[in-house]
Short mmCIF file of C-alpha atoms in Angstrom, two decimals:
data_model
loop_
_atom_site.label_atom_id
_atom_site.label_comp_id
_atom_site.label_asym_id
_atom_site.label_seq_id
_atom_site.Cartn_x
_atom_site.Cartn_y
_atom_site.Cartn_z
CA SER A 40 -0.27 -16.54 6.99
CA GLN A 41 0.80 -13.15 5.66
CA GLN A 42 1.73 -13.22 1.99
CA GLY A 43 3.21 -9.76 1.68
CA GLU A 44 6.07 -8.15 3.52
CA GLU A 45 6.29 -4.39 3.34
CA ASP A 46 9.23 -2.10 3.64
CA PRO A 47 9.74 0.26 5.33
CA GLN A 48 7.43 -0.28 8.30
CA ALA A 49 7.29 3.48 8.84
CA LEU A 50 8.19 6.45 6.65
CA SER A 51 8.22 10.14 7.54
CA ILE A 52 8.62 12.79 4.84
CA GLN A 53 7.94 16.47 4.20
CA GLU A 54 5.02 17.68 2.13
CA GLY A 55 5.95 17.82 -1.54
CA GLU A 56 8.45 14.96 -1.36
CA ASN A 57 7.89 11.58 -2.98
CA ALA A 58 7.12 8.49 -0.91
CA THR A 59 8.12 4.99 -2.00
CA MET A 60 6.87 1.81 -0.34
CA ASN A 61 7.87 -1.71 -1.25
CA CYS A 62 6.10 -5.03 -1.02
CA SER A 63 7.48 -8.53 -1.43
CA TYR A 64 5.40 -11.67 -1.68
CA LYS A 65 5.97 -15.41 -1.75
CA THR A 66 3.77 -17.18 -4.29
CA SER A 67 2.68 -16.58 -7.87
CA ILE A 68 -0.16 -14.11 -8.10
CA ASN A 69 -3.07 -13.12 -10.31
CA ASN A 70 -2.87 -9.50 -9.22
CA LEU A 71 -1.50 -7.24 -6.54
CA GLN A 72 -3.46 -4.39 -4.98
CA TRP A 73 -2.62 -1.42 -2.79
CA TYR A 74 -4.95 -0.08 -0.11
CA ARG A 75 -4.84 2.96 2.17
CA GLN A 76 -6.13 3.04 5.73
CA ASN A 77 -6.61 6.26 7.62
CA SER A 78 -6.48 6.00 11.40
CA GLY A 79 -9.62 4.38 12.80
CA ARG A 80 -11.13 3.74 9.40
CA GLY A 81 -11.54 0.87 6.96
CA LEU A 82 -9.27 0.24 4.00
CA VAL A 83 -9.74 2.04 0.70
CA HIS A 84 -8.67 0.50 -2.60
CA LEU A 85 -6.07 2.56 -4.46
CA ILE A 86 -4.84 0.61 -7.44
CA LEU A 87 -4.61 -2.91 -8.90
CA ILE A 88 -1.85 -4.29 -11.11
CA ARG A 89 -2.18 -7.63 -12.87
CA SER A 90 0.57 -10.22 -13.12
CA ASN A 91 1.13 -9.46 -16.83
CA GLU A 92 1.56 -5.73 -16.20
CA ARG A 93 4.81 -4.04 -15.16
CA GLU A 94 3.70 -0.51 -14.35
CA LYS A 95 0.49 1.36 -13.73
CA HIS A 96 -0.40 4.96 -12.97
CA SER A 97 -3.36 6.59 -11.27
CA GLY A 98 -3.13 10.30 -10.54
CA ARG A 99 -0.14 10.79 -8.21
CA LEU A 100 0.26 7.04 -7.75
CA ARG A 101 2.66 4.84 -9.67
CA VAL A 102 2.84 1.11 -9.07
CA THR A 103 5.44 -1.28 -10.46
CA LEU A 104 5.44 -5.04 -10.39
CA ASP A 105 8.40 -7.37 -10.86
CA THR A 106 7.09 -10.94 -10.88
CA SER A 107 10.61 -12.40 -11.26
CA LYS A 108 11.56 -10.82 -7.93
CA LYS A 109 8.06 -11.18 -6.48
CA SER A 110 8.01 -7.55 -5.51
CA SER A 111 6.03 -4.37 -6.05
CA SER A 112 6.50 -0.73 -5.22
CA LEU A 113 4.08 2.12 -4.68
CA LEU A 114 5.26 5.64 -5.40
CA ILE A 115 3.26 8.65 -4.24
CA THR A 116 4.52 11.81 -5.91
CA ALA A 117 4.27 15.32 -4.49
CA SER A 118 2.93 14.06 -1.19
CA ARG A 119 0.40 16.00 0.86
CA ALA A 120 -0.43 15.98 4.56
CA ALA A 121 -3.70 14.23 3.63
CA ASP A 122 -1.65 11.25 2.37
CA THR A 123 -0.76 10.44 5.98
CA ALA A 124 -2.09 6.91 6.47
CA SER A 125 -1.07 3.26 6.51
CA TYR A 126 -0.58 1.61 3.14
CA PHE A 127 -1.05 -2.12 2.55
CA CYS A 128 -0.27 -4.36 -0.37
CA ALA A 129 -2.55 -7.34 -0.93
CA THR A 130 -2.07 -10.31 -3.22
CA ASP A 131 -4.55 -12.51 -5.00
CA ALA A 132 -2.59 -15.76 -5.20
CA ARG A 133 -2.69 -17.74 -8.43
CA TYR A 134 -3.43 -21.02 -6.62
CA ASN A 135 -6.49 -19.51 -4.99
CA GLN A 136 -9.73 -20.51 -6.71
CA GLY A 137 -12.12 -18.73 -4.39
CA GLY A 138 -10.78 -15.23 -4.65
CA LYS A 139 -9.32 -13.94 -1.42
CA LEU A 140 -6.75 -11.29 -0.67
CA ILE A 141 -3.81 -11.74 1.65
CA PHE A 142 -2.56 -8.49 3.14
CA GLY A 143 0.91 -7.41 4.14
CA GLN A 144 1.84 -5.77 7.42
CA GLY A 145 1.67 -2.27 6.03
CA THR A 146 3.77 0.88 5.83
CA GLU A 147 2.84 3.78 8.08
CA LEU A 148 3.37 7.02 6.15
CA SER A 149 3.56 10.38 7.89
CA VAL A 150 3.65 13.51 5.71
CA LYS A 151 4.58 16.62 7.64
CA PRO A 152 3.30 20.01 6.44
CA GLU B 523 -24.09 4.45 -3.28
CA ALA B 524 -24.17 3.45 0.38
CA GLY B 525 -21.01 1.83 1.70
CA VAL B 526 -20.48 -1.25 3.82
CA ALA B 527 -22.19 -0.73 7.17
CA GLN B 528 -20.85 -2.22 10.38
CA SER B 529 -22.03 -2.04 13.96
CA PRO B 530 -21.27 -1.48 16.70
CA ARG B 531 -18.37 0.88 16.14
CA TYR B 532 -16.76 0.05 19.46
CA LYS B 533 -17.25 -2.76 21.97
CA ILE B 534 -15.62 -3.38 25.33
CA ILE B 535 -16.17 -6.70 27.07
CA GLU B 536 -14.52 -8.84 29.69
CA LYS B 537 -12.81 -12.10 28.83
CA ARG B 538 -15.09 -15.11 28.61
CA GLN B 539 -18.03 -12.92 27.61
CA SER B 540 -19.75 -13.19 24.23
CA VAL B 541 -19.92 -10.56 21.52
CA ALA B 542 -21.49 -10.21 18.09
CA PHE B 543 -20.71 -7.94 15.16
CA TRP B 544 -23.02 -7.07 12.31
CA CYS B 545 -22.26 -6.22 8.69
CA ASN B 546 -24.49 -5.02 5.87
CA PRO B 547 -22.59 -5.12 2.56
CA ILE B 548 -23.17 -2.91 -0.43
CA SER B 549 -26.39 -3.84 -2.17
CA GLY B 550 -25.85 -6.51 -4.83
CA HIS B 551 -22.41 -7.54 -3.59
CA ALA B 552 -22.35 -11.32 -3.55
CA THR B 553 -19.03 -11.90 -1.81
CA LEU B 554 -18.50 -10.90 1.81
CA TYR B 555 -15.35 -11.14 3.91
CA TRP B 556 -14.60 -10.81 7.61
CA TYR B 557 -11.06 -9.74 8.48
CA GLN B 558 -9.37 -9.39 11.86
CA GLN B 559 -6.83 -6.59 12.20
CA ILE B 560 -4.65 -6.57 15.29
CA LEU B 561 -3.04 -3.24 16.14
CA GLY B 562 0.00 -2.60 13.98
CA GLN B 563 -0.69 -5.50 11.61
CA GLY B 564 -2.39 -6.05 8.30
CA PRO B 565 -5.89 -7.52 8.06
CA LYS B 566 -6.10 -11.30 8.41
CA LEU B 567 -8.91 -13.13 6.64
CA LEU B 568 -11.28 -15.01 8.96
CA ILE B 569 -14.06 -16.11 6.62
CA GLN B 570 -15.32 -15.56 3.09
CA PHE B 571 -18.94 -15.97 1.96
CA GLN B 572 -20.27 -16.24 -1.57
CA ASN B 573 -23.96 -15.40 -1.27
CA ASN B 574 -24.94 -17.42 1.84
CA GLY B 575 -22.35 -20.18 1.39
CA VAL B 576 -18.93 -20.36 3.05
CA VAL B 577 -16.04 -20.32 0.55
CA ASP B 578 -13.12 -20.22 2.98
CA ASP B 579 -13.08 -20.42 6.77
CA SER B 580 -9.68 -22.06 7.14
CA GLN B 581 -8.37 -19.34 9.46
CA LEU B 582 -11.49 -18.98 11.59
CA PRO B 583 -10.92 -20.27 15.17
CA LYS B 584 -14.02 -22.41 15.09
CA ASP B 585 -13.90 -23.34 18.76
CA ARG B 586 -14.90 -19.78 19.63
CA PHE B 587 -15.75 -17.90 16.44
CA SER B 588 -18.82 -18.40 14.29
CA ALA B 589 -20.28 -16.48 11.38
CA GLU B 590 -23.38 -16.65 9.29
CA ARG B 591 -24.86 -14.87 6.31
CA LEU B 592 -28.51 -15.68 6.21
CA LYS B 593 -30.30 -14.92 2.94
CA GLY B 594 -26.99 -13.92 1.38
CA VAL B 595 -27.14 -10.30 2.54
CA ASP B 596 -26.32 -9.28 6.14
CA SER B 597 -23.74 -11.16 8.13
CA THR B 598 -22.95 -11.60 11.80
CA LEU B 599 -19.67 -12.66 13.38
CA LYS B 600 -19.77 -13.99 16.93
CA ILE B 601 -17.08 -14.71 19.48
CA GLN B 602 -17.97 -16.96 22.41
CA PRO B 603 -16.14 -16.91 24.78
CA ALA B 604 -13.78 -14.01 24.10
CA LYS B 605 -10.10 -14.09 24.99
CA LEU B 606 -7.70 -11.20 25.59
CA GLU B 607 -5.98 -11.90 22.27
CA ASP B 608 -9.25 -11.28 20.41
CA SER B 609 -8.78 -7.54 20.97
CA ALA B 610 -8.65 -6.17 17.43
CA VAL B 611 -10.61 -4.35 14.75
CA TYR B 612 -13.03 -6.59 12.89
CA LEU B 613 -13.47 -5.46 9.31
CA CYS B 614 -16.18 -6.48 6.90
CA ALA B 615 -15.65 -6.14 3.16
CA SER B 616 -17.65 -6.95 0.06
CA VAL B 617 -17.17 -7.15 -3.70
CA PRO B 618 -19.64 -7.19 -6.59
CA LYS B 619 -20.67 -10.46 -8.19
CA GLY B 620 -18.16 -11.62 -10.77
CA SER B 621 -15.34 -9.39 -9.53
CA GLY B 622 -13.38 -12.11 -7.79
CA SER B 623 -11.27 -10.37 -5.19
CA GLU B 624 -10.63 -7.25 -7.25
CA LYS B 625 -11.26 -4.05 -5.32
CA LEU B 626 -12.72 -4.87 -1.93
CA PHE B 627 -15.02 -2.30 -0.33
CA PHE B 628 -14.43 -2.11 3.42
CA GLY B 629 -16.59 -0.93 6.28
CA SER B 630 -15.14 1.19 9.06
CA GLY B 631 -14.85 -1.82 11.34
CA THR B 632 -15.75 -2.72 14.91
CA GLN B 633 -13.02 -2.10 17.45
CA LEU B 634 -13.16 -4.79 20.14
CA SER B 635 -11.38 -4.48 23.46
CA VAL B 636 -11.34 -7.57 25.69
CA LEU B 637 -10.39 -6.79 29.29
#
Protein backbone atom coordinates (compact mmCIF):
# COMPACT_ATOMS: atom_id res chain seq x y z
CA SER A 1 0.00 0.00 0.00
CA GLN A 2 1.15 3.56 -0.61
CA GLN A 3 2.40 5.27 2.54
CA GLY A 4 2.71 8.80 1.22
CA GLU A 5 0.12 11.07 -0.32
CA GLU A 6 1.42 14.03 -2.26
CA ASP A 7 -0.13 17.35 -2.97
CA PRO A 8 -0.58 18.84 -5.48
CA GLN A 9 -0.64 16.09 -8.12
CA ALA A 10 0.54 18.61 -10.71
CA LEU A 11 2.13 22.05 -10.46
CA SER A 12 2.96 24.50 -13.24
CA ILE A 13 5.09 27.57 -12.55
CA GLN A 14 7.29 30.10 -14.34
CA GLU A 15 11.06 29.95 -14.24
CA GLY A 16 12.39 31.82 -11.22
CA GLU A 17 9.36 31.13 -9.04
CA ASN A 18 9.43 28.84 -6.02
CA ALA A 19 7.77 25.42 -6.07
CA THR A 20 6.33 23.78 -2.96
CA MET A 21 5.23 20.16 -2.78
CA ASN A 22 3.68 18.45 0.21
CA CYS A 23 3.70 14.88 1.42
CA SER A 24 1.59 13.25 4.11
CA TYR A 25 2.17 9.79 5.52
CA LYS A 26 0.41 7.39 7.86
CA THR A 27 2.81 5.63 10.22
CA SER A 28 5.80 6.61 12.33
CA ILE A 29 8.98 6.83 10.31
CA ASN A 30 12.74 6.58 10.65
CA ASN A 31 13.31 9.01 7.80
CA LEU A 32 11.64 10.60 4.83
CA GLN A 33 13.32 11.03 1.45
CA TRP A 34 12.58 12.99 -1.70
CA TYR A 35 13.38 11.73 -5.19
CA ARG A 36 13.16 13.28 -8.65
CA GLN A 37 12.24 11.41 -11.81
CA ASN A 38 12.76 12.86 -15.24
CA SER A 39 10.51 11.51 -17.97
CA GLY A 40 11.55 8.00 -19.01
CA ARG A 41 14.30 7.76 -16.44
CA GLY A 42 14.89 6.20 -13.03
CA LEU A 43 14.55 8.06 -9.75
CA VAL A 44 17.34 10.19 -8.35
CA HIS A 45 17.76 10.78 -4.63
CA LEU A 46 17.54 14.45 -3.64
CA ILE A 47 17.52 14.71 0.13
CA LEU A 48 16.85 12.74 3.32
CA ILE A 49 15.45 14.07 6.58
CA ARG A 50 15.44 12.00 9.75
CA SER A 51 12.55 11.79 12.18
CA ASN A 52 14.41 13.90 14.78
CA GLU A 53 15.10 16.71 12.29
CA ARG A 54 12.69 19.51 11.44
CA GLU A 55 14.38 21.20 8.49
CA LYS A 56 17.15 20.48 6.05
CA HIS A 57 18.72 22.36 3.16
CA SER A 58 20.64 21.26 0.09
CA GLY A 59 21.42 23.89 -2.52
CA ARG A 60 18.07 25.25 -3.76
CA LEU A 61 16.15 22.56 -1.88
CA ARG A 62 14.57 22.99 1.53
CA VAL A 63 12.75 20.14 3.24
CA THR A 64 10.67 20.37 6.40
CA LEU A 65 9.26 17.58 8.49
CA ASP A 66 6.43 17.76 11.01
CA THR A 67 6.13 14.37 12.69
CA SER A 68 3.14 15.48 14.79
CA LYS A 69 1.19 16.11 11.58
CA LYS A 70 2.93 13.30 9.69
CA SER A 71 3.76 15.64 6.86
CA SER A 72 6.71 16.99 4.92
CA SER A 73 7.22 19.68 2.34
CA LEU A 74 9.81 20.17 -0.38
CA LEU A 75 10.58 23.71 -1.50
CA ILE A 76 12.56 24.36 -4.67
CA THR A 77 13.66 27.98 -4.82
CA ALA A 78 14.36 29.96 -7.99
CA SER A 79 13.13 27.15 -10.20
CA ARG A 80 14.64 26.41 -13.59
CA ALA A 81 13.25 24.69 -16.68
CA ALA A 82 15.60 21.78 -15.87
CA ASP A 83 13.65 21.21 -12.63
CA THR A 84 10.73 19.94 -14.71
CA ALA A 85 10.18 16.39 -13.45
CA SER A 86 8.07 14.29 -11.12
CA TYR A 87 8.92 14.47 -7.44
CA PHE A 88 8.24 11.64 -4.99
CA CYS A 89 8.41 11.41 -1.24
CA ALA A 90 9.36 8.06 0.25
CA THR A 91 9.16 6.90 3.84
CA ASP A 92 11.21 4.40 5.78
CA ALA A 93 8.64 3.23 8.34
CA ARG A 94 9.75 2.77 11.93
CA TYR A 95 8.14 -0.68 12.19
CA ASN A 96 10.13 -1.90 9.22
CA GLN A 97 13.15 -3.98 10.21
CA GLY A 98 14.35 -4.85 6.74
CA GLY A 99 14.75 -1.39 5.32
CA LYS A 100 12.36 -0.64 2.50
CA LEU A 101 10.97 2.57 1.12
CA ILE A 102 7.32 3.21 0.41
CA PHE A 103 6.75 5.85 -2.25
CA GLY A 104 3.97 8.36 -2.66
CA GLN A 105 2.09 9.04 -5.88
CA GLY A 106 4.24 11.98 -6.84
CA THR A 107 3.89 15.61 -7.89
CA GLU A 108 4.45 16.46 -11.54
CA LEU A 109 6.26 19.80 -11.74
CA SER A 110 6.40 21.81 -14.95
CA VAL A 111 8.65 24.89 -15.02
CA LYS A 112 8.02 27.10 -18.02
CA PRO A 113 10.88 29.24 -19.38
CA GLU B 1 31.26 4.83 -10.66
CA ALA B 2 28.97 2.84 -12.94
CA GLY B 3 25.27 3.07 -12.16
CA VAL B 4 22.59 0.41 -11.90
CA ALA B 5 22.27 -1.31 -15.27
CA GLN B 6 18.98 -2.68 -16.52
CA SER B 7 18.00 -4.43 -19.72
CA PRO B 8 16.14 -4.47 -21.95
CA ARG B 9 15.10 -0.83 -22.05
CA TYR B 10 11.78 -1.60 -23.69
CA LYS B 11 9.78 -4.78 -24.18
CA ILE B 12 6.49 -5.39 -25.96
CA ILE B 13 4.76 -8.74 -25.57
CA GLU B 14 1.32 -10.21 -25.92
CA LYS B 15 -0.70 -11.32 -22.92
CA ARG B 16 0.05 -14.81 -21.67
CA GLN B 17 3.62 -14.60 -22.96
CA SER B 18 6.65 -14.69 -20.68
CA VAL B 19 9.21 -11.96 -20.13
CA ALA B 20 12.38 -11.50 -18.11
CA PHE B 21 14.20 -8.40 -16.93
CA TRP B 22 17.81 -8.17 -15.86
CA CYS B 23 19.51 -5.90 -13.33
CA ASN B 24 23.16 -5.41 -12.46
CA PRO B 25 23.47 -3.27 -9.31
CA ILE B 26 26.33 -0.99 -8.42
CA SER B 27 29.38 -3.01 -7.44
CA GLY B 28 29.44 -3.78 -3.72
CA HIS B 29 25.79 -2.92 -3.12
CA ALA B 30 24.35 -5.69 -0.99
CA THR B 31 20.67 -4.73 -1.08
CA LEU B 32 18.68 -4.88 -4.30
CA TYR B 33 15.06 -3.89 -4.90
CA TRP B 34 12.62 -4.42 -7.75
CA TYR B 35 9.85 -1.84 -8.04
CA GLN B 36 6.86 -1.70 -10.38
CA GLN B 37 5.77 1.75 -11.53
CA ILE B 38 2.46 2.03 -13.32
CA LEU B 39 1.99 5.16 -15.42
CA GLY B 40 1.08 8.14 -13.26
CA GLN B 41 1.83 6.37 -9.98
CA GLY B 42 4.72 6.05 -7.58
CA PRO B 43 6.96 2.98 -7.53
CA LYS B 44 5.56 -0.04 -5.71
CA LEU B 45 7.98 -2.47 -4.09
CA LEU B 46 7.84 -6.01 -5.47
CA ILE B 47 10.81 -7.69 -3.81
CA GLN B 48 13.88 -6.86 -1.75
CA PHE B 49 17.08 -8.92 -1.65
CA GLN B 50 19.91 -8.74 0.86
CA ASN B 51 22.85 -10.40 -0.88
CA ASN B 52 21.17 -13.49 -2.41
CA GLY B 53 18.45 -13.85 0.23
CA VAL B 54 14.90 -12.51 0.01
CA VAL B 55 14.08 -9.96 2.73
CA ASP B 56 10.58 -8.97 1.60
CA ASP B 57 8.43 -10.33 -1.20
CA SER B 58 5.05 -9.67 0.40
CA GLN B 59 3.79 -7.66 -2.58
CA LEU B 60 5.13 -9.93 -5.31
CA PRO B 61 2.29 -11.73 -7.18
CA LYS B 62 3.91 -15.11 -6.76
CA ASP B 63 1.49 -16.93 -9.04
CA ARG B 64 3.07 -15.18 -12.02
CA PHE B 65 6.13 -13.24 -10.86
CA SER B 66 9.44 -14.71 -9.77
CA ALA B 67 12.81 -13.20 -9.01
CA GLU B 68 16.24 -14.46 -8.18
CA ARG B 69 19.62 -13.03 -7.30
CA LEU B 70 22.15 -15.76 -7.78
CA LYS B 71 25.55 -15.16 -6.18
CA GLY B 72 24.25 -11.96 -4.62
CA VAL B 73 25.05 -9.77 -7.62
CA ASP B 74 22.85 -9.71 -10.76
CA SER B 75 19.14 -10.24 -10.50
CA THR B 76 16.39 -11.31 -12.87
CA LEU B 77 12.67 -10.68 -12.57
CA LYS B 78 10.33 -12.90 -14.59
CA ILE B 79 6.65 -12.68 -15.40
CA GLN B 80 4.92 -15.83 -16.63
CA PRO B 81 2.27 -15.49 -17.98
CA ALA B 82 1.91 -11.74 -18.45
CA LYS B 83 -1.40 -9.93 -18.07
CA LEU B 84 -2.49 -6.58 -19.50
CA GLU B 85 -2.25 -4.98 -16.05
CA ASP B 86 1.45 -5.84 -15.88
CA SER B 87 2.16 -2.99 -18.31
CA ALA B 88 4.48 -0.74 -16.32
CA VAL B 89 8.07 0.34 -15.83
CA TYR B 90 10.10 -2.13 -13.79
CA LEU B 91 12.78 -0.37 -11.79
CA CYS B 92 15.77 -1.93 -10.10
CA ALA B 93 17.51 -0.13 -7.26
CA SER B 94 20.42 -0.88 -4.95
CA VAL B 95 22.02 0.49 -1.80
CA PRO B 96 25.44 -0.04 -0.23
CA LYS B 97 25.89 -2.53 2.58
CA GLY B 98 24.97 -1.06 5.94
CA SER B 99 22.98 1.85 4.50
CA GLY B 100 19.55 0.41 5.24
CA SER B 101 17.18 2.09 2.84
CA GLU B 102 18.94 5.44 2.83
CA LYS B 103 19.54 6.80 -0.66
CA LEU B 104 18.51 4.22 -3.23
CA PHE B 105 20.32 4.23 -6.57
CA PHE B 106 17.92 3.48 -9.41
CA GLY B 107 18.43 2.13 -12.89
CA SER B 108 16.60 3.63 -15.85
CA GLY B 109 14.05 0.83 -15.81
CA THR B 110 12.48 -1.54 -18.32
CA GLN B 111 9.25 -0.31 -19.87
CA LEU B 112 6.92 -3.27 -20.45
CA SER B 113 3.89 -3.08 -22.71
CA VAL B 114 1.53 -6.07 -22.66
CA LEU B 115 -0.85 -6.13 -25.62
